[in-house]
Short mmCIF file of C-alpha atoms and ligand atoms in Angstrom, two decimals:
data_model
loop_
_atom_site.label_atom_id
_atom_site.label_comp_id
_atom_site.label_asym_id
_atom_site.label_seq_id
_atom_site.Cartn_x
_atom_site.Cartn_y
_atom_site.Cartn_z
CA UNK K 112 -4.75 -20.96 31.38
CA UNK K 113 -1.85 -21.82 28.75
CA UNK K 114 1.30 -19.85 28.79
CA UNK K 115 0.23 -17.93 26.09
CA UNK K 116 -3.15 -16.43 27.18
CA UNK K 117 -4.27 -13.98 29.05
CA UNK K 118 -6.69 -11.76 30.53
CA UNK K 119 -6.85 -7.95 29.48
CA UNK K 120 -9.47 -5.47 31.23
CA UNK K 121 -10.30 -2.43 29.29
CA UNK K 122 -10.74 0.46 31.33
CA UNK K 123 -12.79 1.65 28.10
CA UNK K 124 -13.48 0.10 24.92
CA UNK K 125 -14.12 1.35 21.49
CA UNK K 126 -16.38 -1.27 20.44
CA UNK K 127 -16.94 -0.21 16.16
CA UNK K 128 -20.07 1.36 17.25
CA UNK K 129 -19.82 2.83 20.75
CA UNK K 130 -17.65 3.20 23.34
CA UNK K 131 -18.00 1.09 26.43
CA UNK K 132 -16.88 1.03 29.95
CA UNK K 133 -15.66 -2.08 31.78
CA UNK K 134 -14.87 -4.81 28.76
CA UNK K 135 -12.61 -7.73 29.39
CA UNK K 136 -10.95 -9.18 26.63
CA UNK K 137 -9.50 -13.22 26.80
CA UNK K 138 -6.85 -13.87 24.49
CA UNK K 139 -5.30 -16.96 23.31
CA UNK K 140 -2.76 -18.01 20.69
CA UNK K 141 -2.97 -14.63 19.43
CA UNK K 142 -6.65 -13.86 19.11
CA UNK K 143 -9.57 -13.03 20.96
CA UNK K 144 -11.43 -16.01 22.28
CA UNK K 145 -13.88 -13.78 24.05
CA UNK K 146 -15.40 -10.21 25.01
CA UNK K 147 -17.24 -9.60 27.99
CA UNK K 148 -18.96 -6.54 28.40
CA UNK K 149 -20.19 -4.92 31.68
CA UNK K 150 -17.39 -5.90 34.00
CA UNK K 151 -16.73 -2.62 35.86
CA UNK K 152 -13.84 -4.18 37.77
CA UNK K 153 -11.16 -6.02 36.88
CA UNK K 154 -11.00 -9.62 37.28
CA UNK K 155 -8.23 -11.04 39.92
CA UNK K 156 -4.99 -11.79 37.43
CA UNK K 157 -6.14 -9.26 34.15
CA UNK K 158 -4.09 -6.56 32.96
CA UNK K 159 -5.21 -3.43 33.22
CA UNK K 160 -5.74 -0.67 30.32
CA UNK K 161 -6.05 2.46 31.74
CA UNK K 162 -7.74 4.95 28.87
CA UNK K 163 -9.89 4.02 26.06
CA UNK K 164 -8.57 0.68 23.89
CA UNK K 165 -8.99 0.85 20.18
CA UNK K 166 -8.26 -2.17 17.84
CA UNK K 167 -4.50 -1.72 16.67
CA UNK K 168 -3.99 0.73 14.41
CA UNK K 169 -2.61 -0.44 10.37
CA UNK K 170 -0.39 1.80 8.64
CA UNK K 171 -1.36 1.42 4.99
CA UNK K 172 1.09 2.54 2.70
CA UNK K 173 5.44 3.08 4.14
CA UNK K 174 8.22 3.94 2.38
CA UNK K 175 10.57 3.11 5.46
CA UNK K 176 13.62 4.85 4.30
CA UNK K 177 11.55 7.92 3.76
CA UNK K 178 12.34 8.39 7.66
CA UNK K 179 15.51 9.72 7.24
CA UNK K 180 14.37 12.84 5.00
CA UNK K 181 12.29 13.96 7.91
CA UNK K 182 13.00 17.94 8.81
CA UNK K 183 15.93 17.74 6.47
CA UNK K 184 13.46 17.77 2.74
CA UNK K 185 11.47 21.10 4.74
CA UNK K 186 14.33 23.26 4.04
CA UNK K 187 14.14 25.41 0.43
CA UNK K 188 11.28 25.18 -1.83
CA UNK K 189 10.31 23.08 -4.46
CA UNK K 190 7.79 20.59 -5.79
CA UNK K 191 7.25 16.52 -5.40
CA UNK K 192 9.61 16.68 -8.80
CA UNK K 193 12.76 18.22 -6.79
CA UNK K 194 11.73 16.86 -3.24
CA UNK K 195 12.00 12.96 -5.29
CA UNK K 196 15.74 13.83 -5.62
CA UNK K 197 16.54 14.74 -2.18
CA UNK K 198 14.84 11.12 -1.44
CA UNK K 199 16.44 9.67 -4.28
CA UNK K 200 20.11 10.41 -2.84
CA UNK K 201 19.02 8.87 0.25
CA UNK K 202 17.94 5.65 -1.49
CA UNK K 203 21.36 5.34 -2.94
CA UNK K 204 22.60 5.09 0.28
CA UNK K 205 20.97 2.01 1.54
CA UNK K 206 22.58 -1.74 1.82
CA UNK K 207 20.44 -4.40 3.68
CA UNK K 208 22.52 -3.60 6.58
CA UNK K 209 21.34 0.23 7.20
CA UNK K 210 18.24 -0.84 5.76
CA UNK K 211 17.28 -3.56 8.70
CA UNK K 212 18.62 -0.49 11.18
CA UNK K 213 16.15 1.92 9.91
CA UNK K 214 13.08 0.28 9.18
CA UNK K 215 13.54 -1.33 13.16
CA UNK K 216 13.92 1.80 14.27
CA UNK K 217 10.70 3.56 12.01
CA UNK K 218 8.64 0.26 12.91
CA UNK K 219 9.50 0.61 16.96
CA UNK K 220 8.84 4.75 16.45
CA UNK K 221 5.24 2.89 14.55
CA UNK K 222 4.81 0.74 17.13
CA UNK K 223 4.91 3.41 19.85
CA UNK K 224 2.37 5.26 17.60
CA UNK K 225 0.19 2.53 18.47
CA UNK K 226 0.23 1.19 14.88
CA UNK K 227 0.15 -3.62 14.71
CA UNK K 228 0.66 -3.57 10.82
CA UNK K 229 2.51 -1.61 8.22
CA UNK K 230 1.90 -2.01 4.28
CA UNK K 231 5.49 -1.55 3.53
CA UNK K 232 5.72 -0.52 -0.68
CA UNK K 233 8.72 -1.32 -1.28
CA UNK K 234 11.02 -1.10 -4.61
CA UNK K 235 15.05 -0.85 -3.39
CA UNK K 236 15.48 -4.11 -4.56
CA UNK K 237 18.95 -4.28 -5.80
CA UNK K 238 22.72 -3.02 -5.04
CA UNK K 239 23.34 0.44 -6.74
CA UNK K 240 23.57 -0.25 -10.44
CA UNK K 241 20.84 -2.79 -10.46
CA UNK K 242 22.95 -5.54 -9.10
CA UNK K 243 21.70 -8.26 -7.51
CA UNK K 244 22.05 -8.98 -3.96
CA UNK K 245 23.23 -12.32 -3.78
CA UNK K 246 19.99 -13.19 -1.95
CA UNK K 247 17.52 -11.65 -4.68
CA UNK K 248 15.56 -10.77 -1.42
CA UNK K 249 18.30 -9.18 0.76
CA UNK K 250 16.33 -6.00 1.13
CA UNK K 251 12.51 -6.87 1.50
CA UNK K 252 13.86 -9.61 4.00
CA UNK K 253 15.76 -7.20 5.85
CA UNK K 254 12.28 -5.21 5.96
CA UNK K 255 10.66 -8.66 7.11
CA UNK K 256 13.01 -9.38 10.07
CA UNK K 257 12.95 -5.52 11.12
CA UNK K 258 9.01 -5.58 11.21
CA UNK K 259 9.12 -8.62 13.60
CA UNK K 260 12.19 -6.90 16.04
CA UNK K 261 9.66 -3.94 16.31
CA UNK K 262 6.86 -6.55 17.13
CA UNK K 263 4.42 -5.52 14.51
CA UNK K 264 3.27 -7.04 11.68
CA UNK K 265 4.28 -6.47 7.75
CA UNK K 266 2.75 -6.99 3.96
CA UNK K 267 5.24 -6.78 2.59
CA UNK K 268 4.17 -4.93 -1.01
CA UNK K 269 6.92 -6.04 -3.29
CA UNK K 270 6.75 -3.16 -5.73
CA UNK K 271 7.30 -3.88 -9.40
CA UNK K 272 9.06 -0.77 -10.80
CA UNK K 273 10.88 -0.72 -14.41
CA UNK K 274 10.71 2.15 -15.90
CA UNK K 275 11.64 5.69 -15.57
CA UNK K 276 8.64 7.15 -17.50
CA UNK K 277 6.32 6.62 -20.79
CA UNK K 278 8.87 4.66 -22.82
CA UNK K 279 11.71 5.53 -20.98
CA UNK K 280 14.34 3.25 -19.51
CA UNK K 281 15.40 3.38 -15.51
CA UNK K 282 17.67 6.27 -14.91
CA UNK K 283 20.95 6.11 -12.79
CA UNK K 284 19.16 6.08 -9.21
CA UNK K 285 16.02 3.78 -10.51
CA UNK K 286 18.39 0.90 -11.71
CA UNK K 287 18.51 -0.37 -8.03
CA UNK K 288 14.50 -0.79 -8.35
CA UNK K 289 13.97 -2.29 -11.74
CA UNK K 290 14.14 -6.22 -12.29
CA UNK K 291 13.86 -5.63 -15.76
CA UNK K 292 10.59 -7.08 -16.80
CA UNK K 293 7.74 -7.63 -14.46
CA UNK K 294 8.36 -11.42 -15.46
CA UNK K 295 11.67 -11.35 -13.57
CA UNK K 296 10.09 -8.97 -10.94
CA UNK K 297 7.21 -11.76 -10.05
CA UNK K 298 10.33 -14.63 -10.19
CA UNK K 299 12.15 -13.05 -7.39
CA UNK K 300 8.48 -12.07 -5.83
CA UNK K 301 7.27 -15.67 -5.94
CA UNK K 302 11.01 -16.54 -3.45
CA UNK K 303 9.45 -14.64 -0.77
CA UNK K 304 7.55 -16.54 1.89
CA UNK K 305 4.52 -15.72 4.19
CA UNK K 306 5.38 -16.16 7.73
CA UNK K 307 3.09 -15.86 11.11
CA UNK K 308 3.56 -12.20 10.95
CA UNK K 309 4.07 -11.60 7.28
CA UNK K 310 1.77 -11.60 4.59
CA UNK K 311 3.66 -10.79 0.39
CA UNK K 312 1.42 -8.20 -1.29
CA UNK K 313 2.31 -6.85 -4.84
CA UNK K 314 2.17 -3.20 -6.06
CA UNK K 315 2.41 -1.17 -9.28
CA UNK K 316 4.64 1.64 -8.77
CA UNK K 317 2.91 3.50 -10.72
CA UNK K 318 1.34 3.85 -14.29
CA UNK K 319 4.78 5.42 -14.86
CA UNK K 320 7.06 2.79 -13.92
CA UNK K 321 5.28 0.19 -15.38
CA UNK K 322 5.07 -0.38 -18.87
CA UNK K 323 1.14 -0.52 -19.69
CA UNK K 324 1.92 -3.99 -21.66
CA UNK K 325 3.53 -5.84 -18.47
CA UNK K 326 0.64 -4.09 -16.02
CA UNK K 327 -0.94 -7.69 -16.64
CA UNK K 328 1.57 -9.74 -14.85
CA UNK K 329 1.86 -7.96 -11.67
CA UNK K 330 -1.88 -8.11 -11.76
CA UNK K 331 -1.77 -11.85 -12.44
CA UNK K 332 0.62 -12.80 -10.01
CA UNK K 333 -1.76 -11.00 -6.91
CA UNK K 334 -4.41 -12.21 -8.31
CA UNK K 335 -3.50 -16.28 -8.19
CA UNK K 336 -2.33 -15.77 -4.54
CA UNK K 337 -5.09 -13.66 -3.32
CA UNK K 338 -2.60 -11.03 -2.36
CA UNK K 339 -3.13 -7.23 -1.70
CA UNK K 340 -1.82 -5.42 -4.68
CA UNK K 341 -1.76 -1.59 -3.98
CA UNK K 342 -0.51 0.69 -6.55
CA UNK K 343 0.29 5.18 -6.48
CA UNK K 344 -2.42 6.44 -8.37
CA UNK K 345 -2.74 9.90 -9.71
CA UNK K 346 -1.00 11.33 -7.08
CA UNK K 347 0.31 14.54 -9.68
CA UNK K 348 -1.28 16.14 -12.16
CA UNK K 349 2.43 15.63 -14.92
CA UNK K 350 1.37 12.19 -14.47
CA UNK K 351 -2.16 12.10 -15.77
CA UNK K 352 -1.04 14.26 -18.47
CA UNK K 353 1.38 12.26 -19.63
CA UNK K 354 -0.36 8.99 -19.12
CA UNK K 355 -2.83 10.24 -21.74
CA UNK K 356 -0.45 11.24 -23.99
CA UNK K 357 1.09 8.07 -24.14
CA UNK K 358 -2.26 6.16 -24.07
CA UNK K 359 -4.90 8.58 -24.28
CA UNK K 360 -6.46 7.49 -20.99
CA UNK K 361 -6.33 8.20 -18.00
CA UNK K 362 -4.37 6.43 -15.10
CA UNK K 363 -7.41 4.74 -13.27
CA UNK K 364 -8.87 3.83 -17.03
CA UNK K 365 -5.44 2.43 -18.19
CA UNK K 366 -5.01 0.46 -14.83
CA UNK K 367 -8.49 -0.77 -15.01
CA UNK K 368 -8.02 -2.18 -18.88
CA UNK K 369 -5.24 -3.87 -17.69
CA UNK K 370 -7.17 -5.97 -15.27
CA UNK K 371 -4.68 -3.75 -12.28
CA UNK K 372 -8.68 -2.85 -10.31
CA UNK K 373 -10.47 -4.95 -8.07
CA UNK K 374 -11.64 -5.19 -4.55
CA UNK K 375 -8.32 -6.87 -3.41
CA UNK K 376 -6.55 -3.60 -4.90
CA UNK K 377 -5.69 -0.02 -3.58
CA UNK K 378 -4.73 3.04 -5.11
CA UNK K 379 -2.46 5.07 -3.03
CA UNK K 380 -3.19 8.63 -2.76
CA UNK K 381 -6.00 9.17 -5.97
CA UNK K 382 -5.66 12.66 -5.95
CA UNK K 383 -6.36 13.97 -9.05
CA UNK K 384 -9.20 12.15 -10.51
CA UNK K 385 -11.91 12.73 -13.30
CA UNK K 386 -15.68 11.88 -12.56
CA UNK K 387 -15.73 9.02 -14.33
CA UNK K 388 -12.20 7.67 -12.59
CA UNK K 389 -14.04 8.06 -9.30
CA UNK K 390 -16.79 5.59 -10.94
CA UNK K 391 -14.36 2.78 -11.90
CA UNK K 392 -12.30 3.08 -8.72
CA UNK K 393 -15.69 2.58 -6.82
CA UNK K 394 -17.32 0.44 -8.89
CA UNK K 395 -14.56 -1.94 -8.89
CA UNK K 396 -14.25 -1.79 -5.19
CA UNK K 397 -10.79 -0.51 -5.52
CA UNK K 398 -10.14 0.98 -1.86
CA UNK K 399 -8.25 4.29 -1.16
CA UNK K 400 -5.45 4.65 0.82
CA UNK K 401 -4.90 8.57 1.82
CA UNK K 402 -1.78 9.73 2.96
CA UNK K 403 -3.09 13.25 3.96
CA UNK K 404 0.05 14.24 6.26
CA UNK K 405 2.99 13.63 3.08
CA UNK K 406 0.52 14.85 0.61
CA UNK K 407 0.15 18.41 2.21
CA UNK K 408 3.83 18.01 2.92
CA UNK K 409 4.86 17.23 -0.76
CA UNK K 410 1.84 20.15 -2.09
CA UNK K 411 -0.26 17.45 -4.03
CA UNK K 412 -3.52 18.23 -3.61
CA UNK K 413 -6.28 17.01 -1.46
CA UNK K 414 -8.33 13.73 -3.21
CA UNK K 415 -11.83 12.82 -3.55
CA UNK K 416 -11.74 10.91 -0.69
CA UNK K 417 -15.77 11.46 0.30
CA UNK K 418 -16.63 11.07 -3.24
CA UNK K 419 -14.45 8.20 -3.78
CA UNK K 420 -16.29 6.37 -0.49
CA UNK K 421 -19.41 7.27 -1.80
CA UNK K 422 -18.50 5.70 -5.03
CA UNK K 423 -17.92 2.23 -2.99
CA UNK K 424 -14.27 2.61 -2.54
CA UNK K 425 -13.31 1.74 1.01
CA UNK K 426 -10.70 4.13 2.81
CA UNK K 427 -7.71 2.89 4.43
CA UNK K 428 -4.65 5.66 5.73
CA UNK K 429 -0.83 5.48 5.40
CA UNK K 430 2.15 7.66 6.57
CA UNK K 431 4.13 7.00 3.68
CA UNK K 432 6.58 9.43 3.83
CA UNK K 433 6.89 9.78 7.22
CA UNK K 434 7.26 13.43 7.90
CA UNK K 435 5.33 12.53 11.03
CA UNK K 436 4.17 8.69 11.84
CA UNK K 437 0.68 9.38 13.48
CA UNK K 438 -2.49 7.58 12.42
CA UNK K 439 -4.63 9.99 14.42
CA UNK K 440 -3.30 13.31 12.56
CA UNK K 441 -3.98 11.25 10.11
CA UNK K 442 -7.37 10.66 9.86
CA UNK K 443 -8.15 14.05 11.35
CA UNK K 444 -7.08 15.53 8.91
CA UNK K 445 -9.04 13.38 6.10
CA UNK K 446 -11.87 15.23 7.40
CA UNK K 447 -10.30 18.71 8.27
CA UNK K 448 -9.16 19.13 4.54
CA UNK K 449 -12.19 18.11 3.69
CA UNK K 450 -13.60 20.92 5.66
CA UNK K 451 -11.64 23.44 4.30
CA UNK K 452 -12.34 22.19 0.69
CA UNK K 453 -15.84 22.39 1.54
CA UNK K 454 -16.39 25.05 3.78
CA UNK K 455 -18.86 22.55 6.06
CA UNK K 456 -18.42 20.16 8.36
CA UNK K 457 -18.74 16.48 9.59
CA UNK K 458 -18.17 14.38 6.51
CA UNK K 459 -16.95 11.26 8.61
CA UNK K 460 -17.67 10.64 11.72
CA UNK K 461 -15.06 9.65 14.91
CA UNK K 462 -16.21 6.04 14.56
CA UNK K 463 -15.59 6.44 10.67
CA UNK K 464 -12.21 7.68 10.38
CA UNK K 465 -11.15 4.96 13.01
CA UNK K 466 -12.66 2.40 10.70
CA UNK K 467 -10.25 3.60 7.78
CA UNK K 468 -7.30 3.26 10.63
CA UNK K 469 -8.67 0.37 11.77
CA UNK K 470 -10.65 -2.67 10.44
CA UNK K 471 -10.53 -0.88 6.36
CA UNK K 472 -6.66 -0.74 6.93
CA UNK K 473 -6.04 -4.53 8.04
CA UNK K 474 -8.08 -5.82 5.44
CA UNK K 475 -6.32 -3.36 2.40
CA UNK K 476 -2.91 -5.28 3.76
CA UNK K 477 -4.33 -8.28 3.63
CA UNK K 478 -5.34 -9.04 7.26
CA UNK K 479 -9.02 -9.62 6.81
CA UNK K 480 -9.15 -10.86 10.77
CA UNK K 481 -7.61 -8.08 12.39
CA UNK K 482 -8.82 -4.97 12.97
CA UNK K 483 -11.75 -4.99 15.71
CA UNK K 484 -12.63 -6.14 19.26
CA UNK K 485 -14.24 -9.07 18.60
CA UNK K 486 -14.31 -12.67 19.29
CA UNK K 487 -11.29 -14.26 16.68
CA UNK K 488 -9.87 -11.32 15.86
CA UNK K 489 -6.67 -10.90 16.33
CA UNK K 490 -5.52 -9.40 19.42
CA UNK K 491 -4.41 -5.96 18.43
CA UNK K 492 -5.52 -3.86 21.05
CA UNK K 493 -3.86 -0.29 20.93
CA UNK K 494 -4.22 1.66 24.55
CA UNK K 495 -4.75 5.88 24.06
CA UNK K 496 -4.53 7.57 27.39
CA UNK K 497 -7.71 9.88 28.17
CA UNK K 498 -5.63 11.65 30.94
CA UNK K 499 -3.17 14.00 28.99
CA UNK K 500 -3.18 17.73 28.38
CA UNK K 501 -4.27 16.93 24.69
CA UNK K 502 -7.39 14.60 26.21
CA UNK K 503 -8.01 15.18 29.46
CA UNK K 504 -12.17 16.96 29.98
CA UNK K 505 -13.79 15.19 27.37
CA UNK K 506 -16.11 12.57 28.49
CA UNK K 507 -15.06 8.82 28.11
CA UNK K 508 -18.13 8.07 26.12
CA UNK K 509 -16.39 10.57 23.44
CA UNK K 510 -13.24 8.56 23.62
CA UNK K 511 -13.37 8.19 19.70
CA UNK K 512 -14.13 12.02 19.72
CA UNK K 513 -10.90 12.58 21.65
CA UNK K 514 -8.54 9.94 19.78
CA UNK K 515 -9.34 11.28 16.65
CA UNK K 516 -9.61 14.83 17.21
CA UNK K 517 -6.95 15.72 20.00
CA UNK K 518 -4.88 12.69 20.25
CA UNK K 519 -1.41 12.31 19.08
CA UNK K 520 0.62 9.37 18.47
CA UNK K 521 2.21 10.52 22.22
CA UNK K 522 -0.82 9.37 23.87
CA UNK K 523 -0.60 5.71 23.01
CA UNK K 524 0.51 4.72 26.45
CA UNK K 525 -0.19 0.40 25.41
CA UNK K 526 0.09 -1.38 22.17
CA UNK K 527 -0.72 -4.97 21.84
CA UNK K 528 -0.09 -7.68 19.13
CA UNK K 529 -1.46 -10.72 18.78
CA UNK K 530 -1.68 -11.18 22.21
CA UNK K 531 2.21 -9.96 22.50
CA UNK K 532 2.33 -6.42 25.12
CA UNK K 533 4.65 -4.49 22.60
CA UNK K 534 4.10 -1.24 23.96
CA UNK K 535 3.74 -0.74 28.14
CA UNK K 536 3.44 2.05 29.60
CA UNK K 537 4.44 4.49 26.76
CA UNK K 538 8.05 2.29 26.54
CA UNK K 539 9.04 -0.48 23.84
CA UNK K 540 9.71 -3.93 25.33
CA UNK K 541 11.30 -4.63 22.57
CA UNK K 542 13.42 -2.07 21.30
CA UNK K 543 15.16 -0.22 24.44
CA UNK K 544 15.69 3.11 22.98
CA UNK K 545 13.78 4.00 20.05
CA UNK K 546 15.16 7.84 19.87
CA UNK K 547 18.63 6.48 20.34
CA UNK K 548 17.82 3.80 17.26
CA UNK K 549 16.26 6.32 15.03
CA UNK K 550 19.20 9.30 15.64
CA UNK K 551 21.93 6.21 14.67
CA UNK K 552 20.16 4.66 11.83
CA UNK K 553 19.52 8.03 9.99
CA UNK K 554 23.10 9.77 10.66
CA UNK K 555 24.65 6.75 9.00
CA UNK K 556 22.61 7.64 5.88
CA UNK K 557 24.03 10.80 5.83
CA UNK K 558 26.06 11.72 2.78
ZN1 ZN G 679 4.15 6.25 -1.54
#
């Protein structure tokens, strides 16, 4: 045995298919170098993972700084329109200093959720005013080094963001975002570098912050590097309706005739689609990244998501705004607004919506070999207990059942990645006290 692997004994093991009893997992440099099933007892030297191990969870689409709205945006009333404000003032706020302090804190709080990889979209690029840091990168890198003091992974989605509308120029908050063309956005883009546990996505704001005419080169640039690009689609209904007045399309036909679809892309959200969007997202193999817990909380709608799947779009599932960080609430309630949309039942299974949080996630951020419990993976093994007052009864064979359906992110009691025990026992190795980190990093945001 090296000094970097190990031995891991899963109590239970969610297996892509099945649940299992008994599985030992060897790890090594990382990744899984084997999977043996049918061991009821541990061997001598293995850790032990009481409960029923999923692969690690991926977060699909963050706004880090979003954090520090939580509780505060639920006060009044209002729309997206005025709750983008509220957000906006916080954004102001933000140097690379605070920045780093947050996102370690959101990524520990993610970590603790039981969550190896975030997608973080990310457009604070510049000082207030639109002035360069005087490392172009000062922000995503702060991003990148808080991602690996939480012990998770990061794509980093540098977001290309220029405009405040059709034909309109940045206002007063957005300056800090734009880069002026998305020629100079994919300059400072191409200074970033993938590291062991970083991996440089693109993304399209959205059709409205991105001239249609410069859609091309953001498209371009993830295209020669085989990088994720992931862009907000259709998220409101004002933005359909004024994408086709200005192009008399709509956002999924004016992304897709810019060459912005493709089976290495993701729209974010694609709530409020036509028929014939749902065919070209699908048809392109565009995936879908719902955000169900921040798009009831910000009263968009509830998207296609069955029809979209159907349609050969594959689902992946983000917290994005963060007004709770829980991939389980998450994909529950993919299928519980489905329900209620519907009026019946069962449109995904357990084993389903833990693909989307799972395997579907990894590979819309890029990791194509993370994701599952199998032999060179890598080792991303998230621990939920089965022993709780939320999961305690159920059978263990309907350990997906109970994660999905009962679980919260407080019953992640281990969280592994790449081989490194991040998570033990319900506590962060890494970061001492998460609660403590959080409570500092978002009072000093506070105006
Ligand atoms: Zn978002």
């Amino acid at each position: 045995m090296t000094a970097t692997s190990r031995t891991y004994w899963l109590e239970h093991a969610w297996l892509g298919t099945h649940v299992e009893p008994g599985v030992t997992v060897d790890v090594a440099g990382g990744r899984i170098t084997a999977v043996h099933r049918e061991t009821p007892a541990p061997p001598p030297g293995a850790e032990i993972l009481r409960g029923l191990t999923l692969p690690g969870l991926a977060n699909a689409h963050s706004h880090a700084f979003h954090r520090a709205l939580r509780a505060t945006v639920q006060v009044g009333s209002g729309t997206f329109w005025t709750w983008r404000e509220v957000m906006y003032s916080v954004a102001d706020r933000l140097t690379p200093e605070t920045y780093h302090r947050l996102a370690r804190a959101v990524y520990a709080e993610m970590a603790l959720a039981g969550i190896t990889a975030v997608g973080e979209f990310h457009y604070v690029h510049h000082a207030p005013g639109g002035t360069p840091y005087a490392d172009p990168n000062a922000m995503g890198e702060a991003l990148i080094e808080a991602a690996a003091d939480a012990g998770i992974r990061i794509t980093l989605l540098d977001t290309c963001y220029l405009s405040a509308g059709f034909g309109r120029r940045p206002d007063g908050h957005q300056l800090r975002f734009s880069d002026g063309t998305a020629e100079h956005w994919a300059e400072r883009c191409s200074l970033l570098k993938e590291r062991d546990h970083v991996r440089i996505g693109a993304a399209v704001h959205s059709v409205r912050a991105v001239p249609a005419g410069q859609l091309a080169t953001v498209a371009r640039w993830a295209e020669q590097r085989r990088a994720p690009l992931h862009v907000h689609l259709s998220e409101q209904t004002a933005e359909n309706d004024a994408c086709r007045q200005a192009h008399g399309r709509t956002p999924a036909r004016l992304l897709a005739d810019h060459g912005v679809l493709g089976p290495r892309t993701t729209g974010v959200h694609n709530t409020h689609l036509t028929d014939a969007d749902i065919a070209l997202i699908g048809g392109s193999g565009t995936g879908t990244c719902m955000c169900p817990t921040t798009e009831r909380d910000l009263a968009d709608g509830i998207g296609p998501a069955a029809a979209l799947q159907r349609a050969g779009s594959p689902l992946s599932l983000g917290s994005d705004s963060h007004a709770v960080i829980d991939l389980f609430e998450e994909a529950r309630a993919m299928e519980l607004d489905e329900r209620l949309r519907t009026r019946t039942r069962g449109h995904w299974t357990a084993g389903a919506l833990l693909r989307a949080a799972t395997a579907d996630g990894h590979a819309a951020l890029g990791w194509d070999d993370a994701g599952t419990l199998e032999t060179g993976a890598r080792a991303d093994l998230t621990t939920v207990v089965l022993d709780s007052v939320r999961t305690a009864g159920p059978l263990p064979r309907l350990g997906a059942e109970t994660a999905v359906f009962a679980a919260t992110a407080a019953d992640v009691r281990h969280t592994v990645v790449a081989g490194r025990h991040v998570v033990r026992d319900g506590a962060h190795t890494l970061v001492p006290d998460v609660p403590g980190a959080l409570a500092k990093a978002v009072e000093a945001l506070r105006a």
